[in-house]
Coordinates of C-alpha atoms in Angstrom, one line a residue:
Chain A
X1 CA 90.4 131.8 109.7
X2 CA 91.1 129.1 107.2
X3 CA 94.7 128.6 106.4
X4 CA 95.8 126.4 103.4
X5 CA 99.2 125.1 104.3
X6 CA 100.2 123.8 100.9
X7 CA 100.1 126.1 97.8
X8 CA 102.7 126.5 95.0
X9 CA 103.0 129.4 92.5
X10 CA 102.2 126.9 89.7
X11 CA 100.7 129.7 87.6
X12 CA 103.9 131.8 87.7
X13 CA 104.6 133.8 84.5
X14 CA 106.4 131.7 81.9
X15 CA 109.3 134.0 81.8
X16 CA 110.4 132.5 85.1
X17 CA 110.8 129.1 83.6
X18 CA 112.6 130.6 80.6
X19 CA 115.0 132.3 83.0
X20 CA 115.8 129.0 84.6
X21 CA 116.3 127.4 81.2
X22 CA 118.7 130.2 80.2
X23 CA 120.5 129.9 83.5
X24 CA 121.1 126.2 83.2
X25 CA 122.3 126.7 79.6
X26 CA 124.6 129.5 80.6
X27 CA 128.3 128.8 81.0
X28 CA 129.2 130.9 84.1
X29 CA 129.2 129.8 87.7
X30 CA 125.9 131.8 88.0
X31 CA 123.7 133.4 85.4
X32 CA 123.9 136.8 87.0
X33 CA 120.8 138.4 85.4
X34 CA 117.6 139.4 87.1
X35 CA 114.2 138.0 86.1
X36 CA 111.9 140.5 84.4
X37 CA 108.5 140.2 85.9
X38 CA 106.3 143.2 86.6
X39 CA 103.7 143.6 89.4
X40 CA 101.0 143.5 86.7
X41 CA 102.1 140.1 85.5
X42 CA 102.2 138.7 89.0
X43 CA 98.6 140.0 89.6
X44 CA 97.5 138.5 86.2
X45 CA 99.0 135.2 87.1
X46 CA 97.2 135.0 90.5
X47 CA 93.9 136.8 90.1
X48 CA 92.2 134.3 87.8
X49 CA 93.7 131.3 89.5
X50 CA 94.8 131.1 93.1
X51 CA 93.0 134.2 94.3
X52 CA 89.8 133.2 92.4
X53 CA 89.9 129.7 93.9
X54 CA 90.7 131.1 97.4
X55 CA 87.6 133.3 97.2
X56 CA 85.4 130.6 95.6
X57 CA 86.3 128.0 98.2
X58 CA 86.2 130.4 101.2
X59 CA 89.9 130.2 102.1
X60 CA 91.6 133.0 103.9
X61 CA 95.4 132.5 103.7
X62 CA 97.6 130.3 101.7
X63 CA 101.2 129.3 102.7
X64 CA 102.7 129.8 99.3
X65 CA 106.0 128.5 97.9
X66 CA 107.8 128.2 94.6
X67 CA 106.8 125.4 92.2
X68 CA 108.0 122.2 93.8
X69 CA 108.5 120.4 90.6
X70 CA 110.8 123.2 89.3
X71 CA 113.1 123.4 92.4
X72 CA 115.2 120.9 90.4
X73 CA 117.9 120.5 93.0
X74 CA 119.6 117.9 90.9
X75 CA 120.1 120.4 88.0
X76 CA 123.1 122.7 87.6
X77 CA 125.8 123.7 90.2
X78 CA 125.3 124.4 93.9
X79 CA 125.8 128.1 92.9
X80 CA 123.1 128.0 90.3
X81 CA 120.7 126.2 92.7
X82 CA 121.4 129.1 95.2
X83 CA 120.8 131.8 92.5
X84 CA 117.6 130.0 91.4
X85 CA 116.3 129.8 94.9
X86 CA 116.8 133.5 95.5
X87 CA 115.0 134.3 92.3
X88 CA 112.1 132.1 93.2
X89 CA 111.9 133.2 96.8
X90 CA 112.1 136.8 95.9
X91 CA 109.2 136.3 93.6
X92 CA 107.2 134.7 96.4
X93 CA 108.2 137.6 98.6
X94 CA 106.7 140.0 96.0
X95 CA 103.5 137.9 95.9
X96 CA 103.2 138.2 99.7
X97 CA 103.9 142.0 99.6
X98 CA 101.2 142.5 96.9
X99 CA 98.6 140.3 98.7
X100 CA 99.7 140.3 102.4
X101 CA 96.4 139.0 103.7
X102 CA 96.1 136.2 101.1
X103 CA 99.6 134.7 101.1
X104 CA 102.4 133.9 103.5
X105 CA 105.7 132.9 102.1
X106 CA 107.4 129.5 102.2
X107 CA 110.8 129.3 100.7
X108 CA 112.7 126.9 98.5
X109 CA 116.1 125.9 99.8
X110 CA 119.3 125.9 97.7
X111 CA 120.0 122.3 98.2
X112 CA 122.3 120.4 95.9
X113 CA 123.4 116.8 95.8
X114 CA 126.5 116.1 97.9
X115 CA 126.5 119.5 99.5
X116 CA 126.1 120.5 103.2
X117 CA 123.1 122.7 104.2
X118 CA 125.0 125.9 104.8
X119 CA 123.5 127.8 101.9
X120 CA 120.1 126.5 102.8
X121 CA 120.5 127.8 106.4
X122 CA 121.4 131.2 105.2
X123 CA 118.6 131.4 102.6
X124 CA 116.1 130.3 105.2
X125 CA 117.2 133.0 107.5
X126 CA 117.1 135.6 104.8
X127 CA 113.6 134.6 103.8
X128 CA 112.2 134.5 107.3
X129 CA 114.0 137.6 108.7
X130 CA 114.0 139.9 105.7
X131 CA 111.0 138.7 103.7
X132 CA 108.8 137.6 106.6
X133 CA 108.4 134.0 105.4
X134 CA 106.9 131.4 107.7
X135 CA 108.5 128.1 106.6
X136 CA 110.5 126.2 104.0
X137 CA 110.3 123.2 101.7
X138 CA 112.9 120.7 102.5
X139 CA 113.8 118.2 99.7
X140 CA 114.5 114.7 101.1
X141 CA 116.0 113.7 97.8
X142 CA 118.0 116.4 96.0
X143 CA 119.2 113.8 93.5
X144 CA 115.8 113.9 91.8
X145 CA 114.8 110.2 92.2
X146 CA 118.0 108.3 92.8
X147 CA 118.1 108.9 96.6
X148 CA 121.8 109.2 96.9
X149 CA 121.7 111.6 99.9
X150 CA 121.5 110.5 103.5
X151 CA 118.2 110.2 105.4
X152 CA 116.6 113.2 106.9
X153 CA 117.7 112.1 110.3
X154 CA 121.4 112.4 109.4
X155 CA 123.5 115.0 111.1
X156 CA 124.1 116.8 107.8
X157 CA 120.6 118.2 108.3
X158 CA 121.2 119.4 111.8
X159 CA 122.3 123.0 111.1
X160 CA 119.1 123.5 109.2
X161 CA 117.0 122.1 112.0
X162 CA 118.9 124.3 114.5
X163 CA 118.0 127.3 112.4
X164 CA 114.4 126.2 112.0
X165 CA 114.0 125.9 115.7
X166 CA 115.7 129.2 116.4
X167 CA 113.4 130.9 113.9
X168 CA 110.4 128.8 115.0
X169 CA 109.4 127.8 111.5
X170 CA 108.4 124.4 110.1
X171 CA 109.5 122.6 107.0
X172 CA 107.3 120.8 104.6
X173 CA 109.2 117.7 103.3
X174 CA 108.7 118.0 99.6
X175 CA 110.7 116.5 96.7
X176 CA 111.0 118.1 93.3
X177 CA 110.8 116.6 89.9
X178 CA 112.1 113.1 89.1
X179 CA 114.9 112.5 86.6
X180 CA 114.5 108.8 87.2
X181 CA 112.4 107.2 84.5
X182 CA 111.0 104.7 87.0
X183 CA 109.3 107.5 89.0
X184 CA 106.5 109.7 87.6
X185 CA 106.9 112.9 89.7
X186 CA 103.3 113.5 91.0
X187 CA 102.2 109.9 90.6
X188 CA 105.0 108.1 92.4
X189 CA 108.0 110.2 93.5
X190 CA 105.9 112.6 95.6
X191 CA 104.1 109.9 97.5
X192 CA 107.1 107.7 97.8
X193 CA 109.1 110.6 99.4
X194 CA 106.3 111.2 101.9
X195 CA 106.3 107.5 102.9
X196 CA 110.0 107.3 103.0
X197 CA 110.4 110.4 105.1
X198 CA 107.9 109.2 107.7
X199 CA 109.8 105.9 108.0
X200 CA 113.1 107.6 108.4
X201 CA 111.7 109.7 111.3
X202 CA 110.2 106.6 112.9
X203 CA 113.5 104.8 112.9
X204 CA 115.5 107.6 114.7
X205 CA 113.8 108.8 117.8
X206 CA 117.0 110.7 118.6
X207 CA 116.1 113.5 116.1
X208 CA 113.2 114.8 118.0
X209 CA 115.0 114.3 121.3
X210 CA 117.7 116.6 119.9
X211 CA 115.1 119.0 118.5
X212 CA 112.0 118.8 120.6
X213 CA 110.4 121.8 118.9
X214 CA 111.1 120.8 115.4
X215 CA 108.0 120.8 113.2
X216 CA 107.8 118.8 110.0
X217 CA 104.9 118.6 107.6
X218 CA 104.5 115.5 105.4
X219 CA 102.3 116.5 102.5
X220 CA 99.9 114.6 100.2
X221 CA 98.1 113.2 103.2
X222 CA 101.3 111.5 104.5
X223 CA 101.9 109.4 101.3
X224 CA 101.0 105.8 102.0
X225 CA 101.3 106.2 105.8
X226 CA 97.8 106.6 107.1
X227 CA 96.4 103.9 104.8
X228 CA 99.1 101.6 106.3
X229 CA 98.9 102.9 109.8
X230 CA 98.7 99.4 111.2
X231 CA 102.0 98.5 109.5
X232 CA 103.7 101.6 111.1
X233 CA 102.3 100.9 114.5
X234 CA 103.4 97.3 114.1
X235 CA 106.9 98.3 112.9
X236 CA 107.4 100.8 115.8
X237 CA 106.5 98.0 118.2
X238 CA 108.6 95.3 116.4
X239 CA 111.6 97.5 116.1
X240 CA 111.5 98.7 119.7
X241 CA 110.7 102.3 118.9
X242 CA 108.4 104.4 121.0
X243 CA 104.7 104.3 120.2
X244 CA 103.9 106.7 117.3
X245 CA 101.8 109.0 119.4
X246 CA 104.6 109.6 121.9
X247 CA 107.3 110.0 119.3
X248 CA 107.0 110.9 115.6
X249 CA 103.5 112.4 116.0
X250 CA 104.6 115.0 118.5
X251 CA 106.6 116.7 115.7
X252 CA 105.0 115.6 112.5
X253 CA 101.9 116.9 110.7
X254 CA 100.1 115.6 107.6
X255 CA 98.3 117.8 105.2
X256 CA 94.9 116.9 103.6
X257 CA 96.0 116.8 100.0
X258 CA 94.1 113.5 99.3
X259 CA 91.9 113.9 96.3
X260 CA 88.8 111.9 97.1
X261 CA 86.5 111.5 100.0
X262 CA 87.3 107.9 101.1
X263 CA 91.0 108.9 101.4
X264 CA 90.0 112.0 103.4
X265 CA 87.7 109.9 105.6
X266 CA 90.5 107.5 106.3
X267 CA 92.9 110.2 107.2
X268 CA 90.5 111.8 109.7
X269 CA 89.6 108.4 111.2
X270 CA 93.2 107.2 111.7
X271 CA 95.3 110.3 112.5
X272 CA 94.8 112.5 115.5
X273 CA 93.2 115.8 114.3
X274 CA 95.9 117.8 116.0
X275 CA 98.3 116.4 113.5
X276 CA 96.3 117.4 110.5
X277 CA 96.7 120.6 108.6
X278 CA 94.3 121.7 105.9
X279 CA 96.1 121.8 102.6
X280 CA 94.8 121.9 99.0
X281 CA 98.0 121.9 96.9
X282 CA 96.1 124.5 94.9
X283 CA 96.5 125.1 91.9
X284 CA 97.8 121.6 92.2
X285 CA 99.7 119.0 90.5
X286 CA 96.6 117.0 89.5
X287 CA 94.1 119.2 87.7
X288 CA 91.9 116.4 86.3
X289 CA 88.6 115.0 87.6
Chain B
X1 CA 88.0 77.5 99.4
X2 CA 90.1 80.4 100.8
X3 CA 93.3 81.1 98.9
X4 CA 95.9 83.4 100.4
X5 CA 97.8 84.9 97.5
X6 CA 100.7 86.2 99.4
X7 CA 102.9 84.1 101.7
X8 CA 106.7 83.8 101.9
X9 CA 108.8 81.1 103.5
X10 CA 110.0 83.5 106.2
X11 CA 110.4 80.7 108.7
X12 CA 112.8 78.8 106.4
X13 CA 115.6 76.9 108.2
X14 CA 118.5 79.2 109.1
X15 CA 120.9 77.0 107.1
X16 CA 119.3 78.5 103.9
X17 CA 120.5 82.0 104.9
X18 CA 123.9 80.6 105.9
X19 CA 124.2 78.9 102.4
X20 CA 123.5 82.3 100.8
X21 CA 126.0 84.0 103.0
X22 CA 128.6 81.4 102.0
X23 CA 127.7 81.6 98.4
X24 CA 128.1 85.4 98.3
X25 CA 131.5 85.0 100.1
X26 CA 132.7 82.3 97.7
X27 CA 135.1 83.3 95.0
X28 CA 133.8 81.2 92.1
X29 CA 131.3 82.1 89.4
X30 CA 128.8 80.0 91.4
X31 CA 129.0 78.2 94.8
X32 CA 128.2 74.8 93.4
X33 CA 127.1 73.1 96.6
X34 CA 123.6 71.9 97.5
X35 CA 121.8 73.2 100.6
X36 CA 121.4 70.5 103.3
X37 CA 117.8 70.7 104.5
X38 CA 115.8 67.5 105.4
X39 CA 112.1 67.0 105.1
X40 CA 111.9 67.0 108.9
X41 CA 113.4 70.5 109.1
X42 CA 110.9 71.7 106.5
X43 CA 108.1 70.3 108.5
X44 CA 109.4 71.7 111.7
X45 CA 109.7 75.2 110.1
X46 CA 106.2 75.1 108.8
X47 CA 104.1 73.2 111.3
X48 CA 104.2 75.7 114.3
X49 CA 104.1 78.8 112.0
X50 CA 102.4 78.9 108.6
X51 CA 100.5 75.7 108.9
X52 CA 99.3 76.5 112.4
X53 CA 98.2 80.0 111.3
X54 CA 96.5 78.6 108.3
X55 CA 94.4 76.2 110.4
X56 CA 93.8 78.8 113.1
X57 CA 92.5 81.3 110.6
X58 CA 90.6 78.9 108.4
X59 CA 92.6 79.3 105.3
X60 CA 92.9 76.5 102.8
X61 CA 95.8 77.2 100.4
X62 CA 98.7 79.7 100.4
X63 CA 100.5 80.8 97.3
X64 CA 104.0 80.4 98.7
X65 CA 107.3 82.0 97.6
X66 CA 110.8 82.4 98.8
X67 CA 111.5 85.2 101.3
X68 CA 111.2 88.4 99.3
X69 CA 113.7 90.3 101.4
X70 CA 116.3 87.7 100.8
X71 CA 116.0 87.5 97.0
X72 CA 118.7 90.2 97.0
X73 CA 118.9 90.7 93.3
X74 CA 121.5 93.4 93.8
X75 CA 123.9 91.0 95.5
X76 CA 126.5 88.9 93.7
X77 CA 126.8 88.0 90.1
X78 CA 124.0 87.1 87.7
X79 CA 125.2 83.5 87.9
X80 CA 124.9 83.5 91.7
X81 CA 121.5 85.1 91.5
X82 CA 120.5 82.3 89.2
X83 CA 121.9 79.6 91.5
X84 CA 120.3 81.2 94.5
X85 CA 116.9 81.3 92.8
X86 CA 117.1 77.6 91.9
X87 CA 118.0 76.7 95.5
X88 CA 115.1 78.8 96.9
X89 CA 112.6 77.6 94.3
X90 CA 113.5 74.0 94.7
X91 CA 112.9 74.4 98.5
X92 CA 109.5 75.9 97.8
X93 CA 108.9 72.9 95.4
X94 CA 109.6 70.5 98.3
X95 CA 107.3 72.4 100.6
X96 CA 104.5 72.0 98.0
X97 CA 105.3 68.3 97.5
X98 CA 105.1 67.8 101.3
X99 CA 101.9 69.7 101.7
X100 CA 100.2 69.7 98.3
X101 CA 96.9 70.8 99.6
X102 CA 98.3 73.7 101.7
X103 CA 100.8 75.4 99.4
X104 CA 101.1 76.2 95.7
X105 CA 104.5 77.5 94.6
X106 CA 105.4 81.0 93.4
X107 CA 109.0 81.4 92.2
X108 CA 111.7 83.9 92.7
X109 CA 113.3 85.1 89.4
X110 CA 117.1 85.2 88.9
X111 CA 117.0 88.9 88.0
X112 CA 120.2 90.9 88.2
X113 CA 120.9 94.7 87.6
X114 CA 121.7 95.4 83.9
X115 CA 120.8 91.9 82.7
X116 CA 118.1 90.9 80.3
X117 CA 115.3 88.5 81.5
X118 CA 116.5 85.4 79.7
X119 CA 117.4 83.5 82.9
X120 CA 114.2 84.6 84.5
X121 CA 112.2 83.3 81.5
X122 CA 113.9 79.9 81.8
X123 CA 113.5 79.6 85.5
X124 CA 109.8 80.6 85.4
X125 CA 109.3 77.8 82.8
X126 CA 111.2 75.3 84.8
X127 CA 109.2 76.1 88.0
X128 CA 105.8 76.1 86.3
X129 CA 106.3 73.1 84.0
X130 CA 108.5 70.9 86.2
X131 CA 107.6 71.9 89.7
X132 CA 103.9 72.9 89.1
X133 CA 104.3 76.5 90.3
X134 CA 101.5 78.9 89.7
X135 CA 103.2 82.3 89.5
X136 CA 106.3 84.3 90.1
X137 CA 107.5 87.4 92.0
X138 CA 108.9 90.1 89.7
X139 CA 111.2 92.6 91.2
X140 CA 110.7 96.1 89.7
X141 CA 114.0 97.3 91.2
X142 CA 116.7 94.7 91.1
X143 CA 119.2 97.4 92.2
X144 CA 117.8 97.2 95.7
X145 CA 116.7 100.8 96.2
X146 CA 118.5 102.8 93.6
X147 CA 116.0 102.2 90.8
X148 CA 118.6 102.0 88.0
X149 CA 116.6 99.6 85.8
X150 CA 114.0 100.6 83.3
X151 CA 110.2 100.8 84.2
X152 CA 108.2 97.6 84.1
X153 CA 106.7 98.7 80.8
X154 CA 110.0 98.6 79.0
X155 CA 110.5 96.1 76.3
X156 CA 113.3 94.4 78.3
X157 CA 110.5 92.8 80.3
X158 CA 108.6 91.6 77.2
X159 CA 110.1 88.1 76.9
X160 CA 109.0 87.4 80.5
X161 CA 105.5 88.7 79.9
X162 CA 105.3 86.5 76.7
X163 CA 106.2 83.4 78.8
X164 CA 103.8 84.4 81.6
X165 CA 101.0 84.6 79.1
X166 CA 102.0 81.4 77.3
X167 CA 102.0 79.6 80.7
X168 CA 99.0 81.5 82.0
X169 CA 100.6 82.5 85.3
X170 CA 100.6 85.9 87.0
X171 CA 103.4 87.9 88.6
X172 CA 103.3 89.6 91.9
X173 CA 105.4 92.8 91.7
X174 CA 107.6 92.6 94.7
X175 CA 110.9 94.2 95.5
X176 CA 113.5 92.7 97.8
X177 CA 115.6 94.3 100.5
X178 CA 116.9 97.8 100.2
X179 CA 120.6 98.6 100.3
X180 CA 119.8 102.3 100.1
X181 CA 120.0 103.9 103.6
X182 CA 117.1 106.2 102.7
X183 CA 114.6 103.3 102.4
X184 CA 113.6 100.9 105.2
X185 CA 112.6 97.8 103.3
X186 CA 109.2 96.9 104.7
X187 CA 108.4 100.5 105.9
X188 CA 109.2 102.4 102.7
X189 CA 110.8 100.4 99.9
X190 CA 107.9 97.8 99.6
X191 CA 105.1 100.4 99.5
X192 CA 107.1 102.8 97.3
X193 CA 107.6 100.0 94.8
X194 CA 103.9 99.2 94.7
X195 CA 103.0 102.8 94.1
X196 CA 105.7 103.2 91.5
X197 CA 104.7 100.1 89.6
X198 CA 101.1 101.1 89.4
X199 CA 102.0 104.5 88.0
X200 CA 104.4 103.0 85.5
X201 CA 101.5 100.8 84.2
X202 CA 99.1 103.7 84.1
X203 CA 101.5 105.7 81.9
X204 CA 101.8 103.0 79.2
X205 CA 98.5 101.6 78.1
X206 CA 100.5 99.8 75.3
X207 CA 101.7 97.1 77.6
X208 CA 98.2 95.6 78.2
X209 CA 97.3 96.1 74.5
X210 CA 100.4 94.0 73.7
X211 CA 99.6 91.5 76.4
X212 CA 95.8 91.5 77.0
X213 CA 95.9 88.4 79.2
X214 CA 98.9 89.5 81.4
X215 CA 98.0 89.5 85.1
X216 CA 100.0 91.5 87.6
X217 CA 99.4 91.6 91.4
X218 CA 100.4 94.6 93.3
X219 CA 100.9 93.6 96.9
X220 CA 100.5 95.4 100.2
X221 CA 97.1 96.7 99.3
X222 CA 98.5 98.6 96.3
X223 CA 101.0 100.7 98.2
X224 CA 99.6 104.2 98.4
X225 CA 97.3 103.8 95.4
X226 CA 93.8 103.1 96.8
X227 CA 94.3 105.9 99.4
X228 CA 95.1 108.3 96.6
X229 CA 92.6 106.9 94.1
X230 CA 91.4 110.4 93.3
X231 CA 95.0 111.4 92.3
X232 CA 95.3 108.5 89.9
X233 CA 91.9 109.0 88.4
X234 CA 92.8 112.6 87.9
X235 CA 96.2 111.8 86.5
X236 CA 94.8 109.3 84.0
X237 CA 92.4 112.0 82.9
X238 CA 94.9 114.8 82.9
X239 CA 97.6 112.8 81.0
X240 CA 95.1 111.6 78.4
X241 CA 95.2 107.9 79.5
X242 CA 92.2 105.6 79.4
X243 CA 90.0 105.6 82.5
X244 CA 91.5 103.3 85.1
X245 CA 88.6 100.8 84.9
X246 CA 89.1 100.3 81.2
X247 CA 92.8 100.0 81.3
X248 CA 95.1 99.2 84.2
X249 CA 92.4 97.6 86.2
X250 CA 91.7 95.0 83.6
X251 CA 95.0 93.4 84.3
X252 CA 96.1 94.5 87.8
X253 CA 95.0 93.1 91.1
X254 CA 95.7 94.4 94.6
X255 CA 96.1 92.1 97.6
X256 CA 94.7 92.8 101.0
X257 CA 97.9 93.1 103.0
X258 CA 96.8 96.2 104.9
X259 CA 97.2 95.8 108.6
X260 CA 94.3 97.7 110.1
X261 CA 90.6 97.9 109.6
X262 CA 90.3 101.5 108.3
X263 CA 92.8 100.7 105.5
X264 CA 90.9 97.5 104.6
X265 CA 87.6 99.4 104.6
X266 CA 89.0 102.0 102.2
X267 CA 90.4 99.3 99.9
X268 CA 87.1 97.6 99.6
X269 CA 85.2 100.9 99.2
X270 CA 87.5 102.2 96.5
X271 CA 88.6 99.2 94.4
X272 CA 86.3 96.9 92.5
X273 CA 86.1 93.7 94.4
X274 CA 87.0 91.7 91.2
X275 CA 90.4 93.4 91.5
X276 CA 91.1 92.3 95.1
X277 CA 92.8 89.1 96.1
X278 CA 92.9 87.9 99.7
X279 CA 96.5 88.0 101.0
X280 CA 97.9 87.9 104.5
X281 CA 101.7 88.1 103.9
X282 CA 101.8 85.5 106.6
X283 CA 104.1 84.9 108.5
X284 CA 104.7 88.5 107.5
X285 CA 107.1 91.3 107.5
X286 CA 105.4 93.1 110.3
X287 CA 104.9 90.8 113.4
X288 CA 104.1 93.5 116.0
X289 CA 100.8 94.7 117.2

């Protein structure tokens, strides 16, 4: 069975984006309206895209989450971030109910700059227990490119990690869009976040001592990390941290979203195969050559 | 002749760092005192480190600049940043005068958040014309990890690019230390900046149309870029930009500061060799395994 660990509902009906636009424009604490998407529209959005690609490429199951670039945790109020997450996650839940053998749900978390993770803990629990989801996407920079929140190893994240361990589900570390003109989202912000997250984890071995069963997936082939594996091995040594194999790499996985063969070859040469998860980011952020 | 394009005076006498500390603590607009370092101390700092390594490894000439992590453009006033740059560059000038066949100077620029590049233009000219320097280090994030300045393609940088072209010297794109707790400097901020700069250049082909002879070096093997070359090729295609070979890669060079063989192999497989410059970052940021 071939599982693709990294898929987003990038082909979601446009009415979803319109709903978000209206929500952000609305004056109330929340928007309070449902999104009107029928089963037919969900099928039409998936059949010619993700499902066709799944079949064509011989994949069995995709771990499927809302569009990462539209999580937009830096937009609107914490309440609207929560409402938006519920809308998006429920839609993923319907996808999984319509195609239970093709998709397993991964939820967006209602993060918001400067907020604790209480809402995220509750939404994760709701998605896993009620909707049967198998993981979540955790945004290491809810500010959208200004990196104003603490590192992933900060105790503010601990309630979420406790819940993840209790439910036995992993998180993919995945930023959303960038509102910082320095960072193109898929060309810089995504890869920077992957690299940044790995280094945060390397610096604080205490995290995985506190949560020995915590599982984190760093997407896009680990950002810059495997290419610079010697740098990280050297830094771990120089900074007096445990060797990577005995520390970070007991709890961290990289996906294979590296879009050319030399990169894939390097990934498989450098990283233990037990730490690699097949992922295609399909239908992905880069749809060119 | 083997030229190492990427060396910093990381072994500089400690009195330099102390001077900077005192300067930042001082109340005036500038500190106004010289730094007391004798020729003997300069020789003692270099002989057992950079010069020994040069000989041992069979290198001929190192392009040598002040310690990148201590440029600290986010610290102090613009006037102090200027004073500090002059102090550091003059010290590099003395290194090059003492060892003219071993070192060629690369200057630090007196950048400062929210400031135009006038001081940097003048300091570049002084270093090249008066001290015989051959390039500069340009910080794409003088805020030290908050990325509050415009992208490198912004017109605020144009006076510097004009002067670089006039003097026919390149810039290495190199951040300084990070004051953002999310970013470890050598483990995240450096590589993120390399990746970010490349994507900024990809997005604005107008820059190299305006400055056809501008030469920029992206250090640390190009950050995440060569590992994700397929992503960048795809993004250029998808965003309607010229193919990389006909655009960015006419003006951009990567150094070889990738500290393990698989990374080096990938770099040489993916990037045209005319775009690669030998660099060792020696004595470098990562001194472990």
